[in-house]
Short mmCIF file of C-alpha atoms in Angstrom, two decimals:
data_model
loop_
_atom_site.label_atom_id
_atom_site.label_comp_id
_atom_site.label_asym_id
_atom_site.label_seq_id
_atom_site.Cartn_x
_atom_site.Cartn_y
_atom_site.Cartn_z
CA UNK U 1 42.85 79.41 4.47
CA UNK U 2 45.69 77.41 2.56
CA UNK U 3 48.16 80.03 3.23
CA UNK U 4 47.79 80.16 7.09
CA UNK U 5 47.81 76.42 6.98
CA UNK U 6 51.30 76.13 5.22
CA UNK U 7 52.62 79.23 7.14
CA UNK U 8 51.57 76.76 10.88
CA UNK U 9 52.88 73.87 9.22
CA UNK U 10 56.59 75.26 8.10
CA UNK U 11 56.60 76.94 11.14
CA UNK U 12 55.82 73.85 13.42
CA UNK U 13 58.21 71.25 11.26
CA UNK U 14 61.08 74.60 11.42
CA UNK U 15 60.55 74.58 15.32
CA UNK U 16 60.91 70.59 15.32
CA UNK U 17 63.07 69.94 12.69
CA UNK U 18 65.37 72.89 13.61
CA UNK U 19 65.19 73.20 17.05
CA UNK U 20 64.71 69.37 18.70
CA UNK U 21 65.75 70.37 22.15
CA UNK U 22 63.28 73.01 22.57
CA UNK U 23 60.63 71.82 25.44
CA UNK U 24 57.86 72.57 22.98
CA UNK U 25 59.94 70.67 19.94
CA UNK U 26 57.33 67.54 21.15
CA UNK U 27 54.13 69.30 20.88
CA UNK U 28 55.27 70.92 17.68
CA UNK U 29 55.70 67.43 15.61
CA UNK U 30 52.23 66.72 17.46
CA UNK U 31 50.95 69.38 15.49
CA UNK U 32 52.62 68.87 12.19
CA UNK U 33 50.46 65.26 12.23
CA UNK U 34 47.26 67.21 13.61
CA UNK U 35 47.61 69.83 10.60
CA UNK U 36 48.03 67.09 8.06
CA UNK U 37 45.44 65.23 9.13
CA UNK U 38 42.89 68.66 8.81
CA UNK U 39 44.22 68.53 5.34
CA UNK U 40 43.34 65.15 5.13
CA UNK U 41 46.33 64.27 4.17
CA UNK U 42 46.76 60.92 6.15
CA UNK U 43 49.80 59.26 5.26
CA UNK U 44 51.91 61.69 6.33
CA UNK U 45 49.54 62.43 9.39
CA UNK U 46 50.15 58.86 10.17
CA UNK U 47 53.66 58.97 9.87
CA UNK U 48 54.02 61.70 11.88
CA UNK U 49 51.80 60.31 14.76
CA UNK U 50 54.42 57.51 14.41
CA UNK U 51 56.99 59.26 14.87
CA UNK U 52 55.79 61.42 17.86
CA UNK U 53 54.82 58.25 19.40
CA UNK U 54 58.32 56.79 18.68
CA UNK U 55 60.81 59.93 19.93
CA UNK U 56 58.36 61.36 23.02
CA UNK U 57 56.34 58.69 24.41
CA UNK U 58 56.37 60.64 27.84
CA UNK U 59 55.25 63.99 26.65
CA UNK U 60 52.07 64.00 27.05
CA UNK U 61 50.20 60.41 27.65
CA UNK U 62 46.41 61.99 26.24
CA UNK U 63 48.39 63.13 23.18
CA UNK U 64 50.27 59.76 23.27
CA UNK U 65 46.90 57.45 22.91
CA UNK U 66 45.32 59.80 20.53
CA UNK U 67 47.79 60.00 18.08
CA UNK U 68 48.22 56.05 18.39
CA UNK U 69 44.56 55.19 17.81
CA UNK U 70 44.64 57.95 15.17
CA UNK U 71 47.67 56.57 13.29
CA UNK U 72 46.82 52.93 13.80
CA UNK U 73 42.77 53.60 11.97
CA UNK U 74 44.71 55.94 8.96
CA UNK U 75 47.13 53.41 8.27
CA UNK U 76 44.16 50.22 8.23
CA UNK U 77 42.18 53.06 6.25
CA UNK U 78 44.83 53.24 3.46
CA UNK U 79 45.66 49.83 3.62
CA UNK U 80 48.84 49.39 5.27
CA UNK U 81 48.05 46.86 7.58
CA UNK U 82 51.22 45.68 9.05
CA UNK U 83 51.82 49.26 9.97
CA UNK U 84 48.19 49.42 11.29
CA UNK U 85 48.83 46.20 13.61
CA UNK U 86 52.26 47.59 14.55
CA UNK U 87 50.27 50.69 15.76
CA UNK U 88 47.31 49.34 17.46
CA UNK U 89 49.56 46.52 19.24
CA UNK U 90 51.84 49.88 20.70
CA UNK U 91 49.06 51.73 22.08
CA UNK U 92 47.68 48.57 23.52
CA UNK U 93 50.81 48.37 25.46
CA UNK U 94 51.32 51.55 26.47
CA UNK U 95 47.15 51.28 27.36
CA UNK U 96 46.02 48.39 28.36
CA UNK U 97 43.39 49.79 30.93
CA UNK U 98 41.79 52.35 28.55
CA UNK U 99 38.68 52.00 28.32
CA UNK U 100 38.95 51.69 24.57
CA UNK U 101 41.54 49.07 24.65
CA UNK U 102 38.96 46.09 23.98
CA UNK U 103 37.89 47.75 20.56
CA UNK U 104 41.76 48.29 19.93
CA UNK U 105 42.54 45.24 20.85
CA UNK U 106 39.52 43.43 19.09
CA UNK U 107 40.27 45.47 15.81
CA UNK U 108 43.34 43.77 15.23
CA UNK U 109 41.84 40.95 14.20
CA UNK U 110 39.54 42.67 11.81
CA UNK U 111 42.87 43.51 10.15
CA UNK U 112 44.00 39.54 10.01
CA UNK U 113 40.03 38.67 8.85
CA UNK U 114 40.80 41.49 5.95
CA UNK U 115 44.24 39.30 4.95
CA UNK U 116 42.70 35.73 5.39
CA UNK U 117 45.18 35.19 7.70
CA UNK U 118 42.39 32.63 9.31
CA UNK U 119 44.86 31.37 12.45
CA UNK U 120 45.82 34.13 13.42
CA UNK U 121 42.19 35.17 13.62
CA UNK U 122 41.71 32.52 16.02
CA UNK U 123 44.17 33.25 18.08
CA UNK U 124 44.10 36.58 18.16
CA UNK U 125 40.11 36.38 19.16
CA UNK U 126 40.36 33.60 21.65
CA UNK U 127 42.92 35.91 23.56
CA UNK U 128 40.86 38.58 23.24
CA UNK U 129 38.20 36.73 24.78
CA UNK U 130 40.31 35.22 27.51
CA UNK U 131 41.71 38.91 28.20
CA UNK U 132 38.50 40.86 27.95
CA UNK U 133 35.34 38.51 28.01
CA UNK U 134 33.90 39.70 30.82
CA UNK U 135 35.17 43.35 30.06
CA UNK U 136 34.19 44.38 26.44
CA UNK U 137 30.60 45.23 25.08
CA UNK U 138 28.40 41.80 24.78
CA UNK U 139 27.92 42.34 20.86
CA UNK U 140 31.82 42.62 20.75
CA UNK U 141 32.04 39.75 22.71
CA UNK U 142 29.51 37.55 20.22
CA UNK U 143 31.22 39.48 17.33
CA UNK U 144 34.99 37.59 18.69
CA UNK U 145 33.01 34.00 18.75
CA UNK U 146 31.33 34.36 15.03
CA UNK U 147 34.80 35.71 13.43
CA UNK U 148 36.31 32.34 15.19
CA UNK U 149 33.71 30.02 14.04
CA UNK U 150 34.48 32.49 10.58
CA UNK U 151 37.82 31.67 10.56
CA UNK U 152 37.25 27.95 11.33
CA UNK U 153 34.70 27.82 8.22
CA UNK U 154 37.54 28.93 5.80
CA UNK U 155 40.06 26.69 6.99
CA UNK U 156 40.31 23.15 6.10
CA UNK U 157 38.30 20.44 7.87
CA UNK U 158 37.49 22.84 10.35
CA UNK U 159 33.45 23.01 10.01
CA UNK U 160 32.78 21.25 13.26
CA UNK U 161 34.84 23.69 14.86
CA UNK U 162 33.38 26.31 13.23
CA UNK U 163 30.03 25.46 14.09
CA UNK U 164 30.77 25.36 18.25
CA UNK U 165 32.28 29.09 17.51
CA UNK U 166 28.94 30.20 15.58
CA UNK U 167 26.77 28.22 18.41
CA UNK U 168 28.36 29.98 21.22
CA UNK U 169 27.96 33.38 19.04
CA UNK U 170 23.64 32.61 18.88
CA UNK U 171 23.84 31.19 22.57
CA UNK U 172 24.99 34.41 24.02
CA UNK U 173 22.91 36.64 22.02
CA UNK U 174 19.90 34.05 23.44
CA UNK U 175 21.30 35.51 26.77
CA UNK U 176 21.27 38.77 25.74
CA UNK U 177 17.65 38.99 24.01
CA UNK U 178 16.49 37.23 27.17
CA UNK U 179 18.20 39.82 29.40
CA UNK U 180 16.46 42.74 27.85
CA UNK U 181 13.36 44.62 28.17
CA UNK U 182 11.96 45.31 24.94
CA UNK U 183 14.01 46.04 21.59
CA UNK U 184 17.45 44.21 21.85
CA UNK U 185 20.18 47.04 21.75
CA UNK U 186 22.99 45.94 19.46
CA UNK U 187 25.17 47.43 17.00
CA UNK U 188 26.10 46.71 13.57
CA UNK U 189 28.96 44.92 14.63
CA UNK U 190 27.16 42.54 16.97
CA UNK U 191 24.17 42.35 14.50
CA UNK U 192 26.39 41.39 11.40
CA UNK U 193 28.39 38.68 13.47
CA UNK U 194 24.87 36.99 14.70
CA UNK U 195 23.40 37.17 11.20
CA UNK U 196 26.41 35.21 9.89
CA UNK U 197 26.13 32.46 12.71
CA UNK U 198 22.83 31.87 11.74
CA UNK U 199 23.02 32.31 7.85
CA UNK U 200 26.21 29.36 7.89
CA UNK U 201 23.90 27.50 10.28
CA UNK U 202 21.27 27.67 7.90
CA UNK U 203 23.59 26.79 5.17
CA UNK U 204 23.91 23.78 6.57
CA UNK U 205 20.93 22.36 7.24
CA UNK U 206 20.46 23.20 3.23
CA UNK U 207 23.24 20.77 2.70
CA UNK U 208 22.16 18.59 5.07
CA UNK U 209 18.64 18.66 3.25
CA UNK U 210 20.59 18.37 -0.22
CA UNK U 211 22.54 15.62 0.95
CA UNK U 212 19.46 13.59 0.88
CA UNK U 213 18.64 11.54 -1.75
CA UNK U 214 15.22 10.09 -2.42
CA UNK U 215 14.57 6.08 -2.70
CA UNK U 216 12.25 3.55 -3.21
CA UNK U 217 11.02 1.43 -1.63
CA UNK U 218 7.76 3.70 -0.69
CA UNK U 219 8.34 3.31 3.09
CA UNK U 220 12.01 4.90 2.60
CA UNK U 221 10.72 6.96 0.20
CA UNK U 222 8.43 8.88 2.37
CA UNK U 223 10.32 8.77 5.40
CA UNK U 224 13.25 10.70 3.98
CA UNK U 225 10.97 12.78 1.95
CA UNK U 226 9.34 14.06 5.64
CA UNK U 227 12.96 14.71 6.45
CA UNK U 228 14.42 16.71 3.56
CA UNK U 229 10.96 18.75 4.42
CA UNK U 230 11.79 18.69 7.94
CA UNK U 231 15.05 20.19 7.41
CA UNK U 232 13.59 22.77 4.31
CA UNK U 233 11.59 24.07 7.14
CA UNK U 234 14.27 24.24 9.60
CA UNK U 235 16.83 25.81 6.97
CA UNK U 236 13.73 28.50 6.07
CA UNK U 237 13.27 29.26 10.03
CA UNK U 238 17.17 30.39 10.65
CA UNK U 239 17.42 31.89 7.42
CA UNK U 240 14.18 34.13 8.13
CA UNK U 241 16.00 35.05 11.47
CA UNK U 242 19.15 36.39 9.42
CA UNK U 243 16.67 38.75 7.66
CA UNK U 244 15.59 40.41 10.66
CA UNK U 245 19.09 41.66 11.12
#
């Protein structure tokens, strides 16, 4: 009911806004973000996660890492990014044994992948690997090697290092497939970051094969001919592995 909403709402900013000292003034402002967020109304939701965050960081630390993670995914939602970093950066902080604070962590560099900010992708994901390589999820773990070797690929000169990145990423999902007992449990994540190792791996073989040019005399002729095939066959084996993700 939109009238019961706006009567909880003016009475919960009333109680904040009018009466700050009042033990509950903390859980009130809590609940003005909580009710705009029902409404869907995220910007302001966000803002006033912020600001709870900001003014009562002891109130209530459950309250405190929800209405973190909460403002730090609206504000990357809507595209304020720096905001959304800001965010995610406090709560891990204020959380850095939470079980969630590898994804936190790790989804801070999604943000700098979003802005082509391709350093800062690289070292944002090697420290998340030196932090939490042996903590976080294995696909997460492959996922932080791909968006290096990612990174690497869009930067200039960088293709060598770009290729040890994507290597490492197919090299531990080897691990992985070898570790388990029937279908290989991944998630999208994990699947979309092994499918581009292989797919820029297969991309270059294609080049490689491209790069090839044919000449006479016959001898040459046919012995780069059986390698451009070679490597056509190659390029068609890797690429037929990125379908099956």
């Amino acid at each position: 009911n939109a009238k019961l909403i706006d009567k909880a709402l003016e009475a919960s900013e009333h109680l904040y806004y009018e009466r700050g000292d009042s033990p509950i003034a903390p859980q009130a402002l809590y609940n003005v973000a909580t009710i705009y967020k029902a409404i869907a109304a995220y910007t302001y939701a966000a803002d006033n996660y912020e600001l709870y965050a900001k003014n009562h960081p002891k109130h209530n630390p459950k309250r405190l890492e929800k209405a973190l993670k909460r403002a730090a995914a609206y504000r990357q939602a809507l595209g304020h990014y720096d905001k959304a970093i800001n965010a995610y950066i406090e709560y891990f902080k204020r959380f850095p044994n939470s079980k969630d604070a590898p994804l936190v962590h790790f989804k801070v560099g999604l943000i700098y992948e979003s802005q082509h900010r391709w350093s800062q992708v690289v070292v944002h994901y090697r420290k998340y690997l030196k932090t939490y390589g042996d903590k976080a999820k294995s696909e997460h773990v492959i996922a932080a090697h791909s968006k290096i070797g990612k990174a690497y690929w869009n930067m200039k000169k960088k293709k060598k290092k770009a290729h040890e990145a994507f290597n490492k990423a197919i090299g531990l999902f080897n691990e992985v497939a070898k570790k388990a007992e029937g279908e290989i449990e991944i998630d999208a994540m994990g699947a979309d970051a092994v499918a581009e190792a292989k797919f820029r791996k297969g991309e270059t073989v294609l080049a490689r094969m491209k790069a090839i040019r044919l000449k006479l005399p016959q001898k040459k002729f046919n012995r780069l001919l059986t390698r451009k095939l070679d490597l056509i066959v190659q390029a068609t084996k890797i690429l037929n592995e990125v379908a099956a993700f």
